[in-house]
XYZ file of C-alpha atoms in Angstrom:
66
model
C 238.898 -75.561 -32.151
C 235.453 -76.744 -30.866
C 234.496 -76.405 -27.318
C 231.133 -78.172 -26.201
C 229.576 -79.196 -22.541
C 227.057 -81.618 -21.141
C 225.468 -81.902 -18.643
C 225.379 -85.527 -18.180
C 227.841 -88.880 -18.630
C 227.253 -91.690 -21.030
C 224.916 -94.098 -19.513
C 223.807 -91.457 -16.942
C 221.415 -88.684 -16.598
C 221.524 -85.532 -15.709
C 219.042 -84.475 -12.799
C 216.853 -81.125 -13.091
C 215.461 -79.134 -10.429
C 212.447 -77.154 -11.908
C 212.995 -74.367 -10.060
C 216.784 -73.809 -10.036
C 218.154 -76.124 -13.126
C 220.621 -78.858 -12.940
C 223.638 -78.997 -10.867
C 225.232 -78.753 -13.638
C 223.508 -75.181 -14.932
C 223.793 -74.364 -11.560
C 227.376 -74.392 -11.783
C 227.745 -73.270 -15.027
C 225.900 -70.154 -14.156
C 227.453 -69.151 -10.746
C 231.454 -69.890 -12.325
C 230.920 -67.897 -15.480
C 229.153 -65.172 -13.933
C 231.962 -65.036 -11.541
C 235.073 -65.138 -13.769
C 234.345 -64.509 -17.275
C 235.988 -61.490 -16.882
C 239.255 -62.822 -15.954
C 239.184 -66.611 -17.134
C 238.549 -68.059 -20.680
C 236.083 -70.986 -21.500
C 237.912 -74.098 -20.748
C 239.218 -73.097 -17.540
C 235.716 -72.195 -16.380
C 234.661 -75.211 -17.217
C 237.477 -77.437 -15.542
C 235.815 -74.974 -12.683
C 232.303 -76.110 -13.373
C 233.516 -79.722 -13.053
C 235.130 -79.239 -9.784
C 232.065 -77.706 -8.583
C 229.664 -80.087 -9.661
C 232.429 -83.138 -8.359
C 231.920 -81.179 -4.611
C 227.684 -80.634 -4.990
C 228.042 -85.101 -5.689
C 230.615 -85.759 -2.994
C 228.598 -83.516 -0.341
C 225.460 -85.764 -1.678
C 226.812 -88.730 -1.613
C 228.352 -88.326 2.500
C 224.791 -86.883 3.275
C 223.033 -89.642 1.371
C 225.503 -92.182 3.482
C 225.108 -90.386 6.840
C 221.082 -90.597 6.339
């Protein structure tokens, strides 16, 4: 079976930060480095989407409280 990952939706893009990558590297990054050991691929991944779903909420209440 094929596993792949992207970093954006259809009909979106996916924002960069030059110094520290997309949200979405970001994630990927900080939940494989912390549970590769113990988790496989696609679970770390669901992971990676959970996190990045939080980093949007959190900027979309802060964007609204502005």
């Amino acid at each position: 079976a094929n596993l792949s990952a992207s970093s954006f939706i259809l009909g979106f893009v996916s924002w960069r930060n030059s110094e520290q990558g997309s949200w979405f590297i970001q994630a990927l990054c900080e939940v494989f480095s912390k549970q590769c050991k113990h988790e496989d691929a696609l679970n770390m991944l669901v992971q990676v989407t959970i996190t990045i779903f939080r980093i949007v909420l959190l900027y979309v209440i802060n964007w609204m409280l502005w």
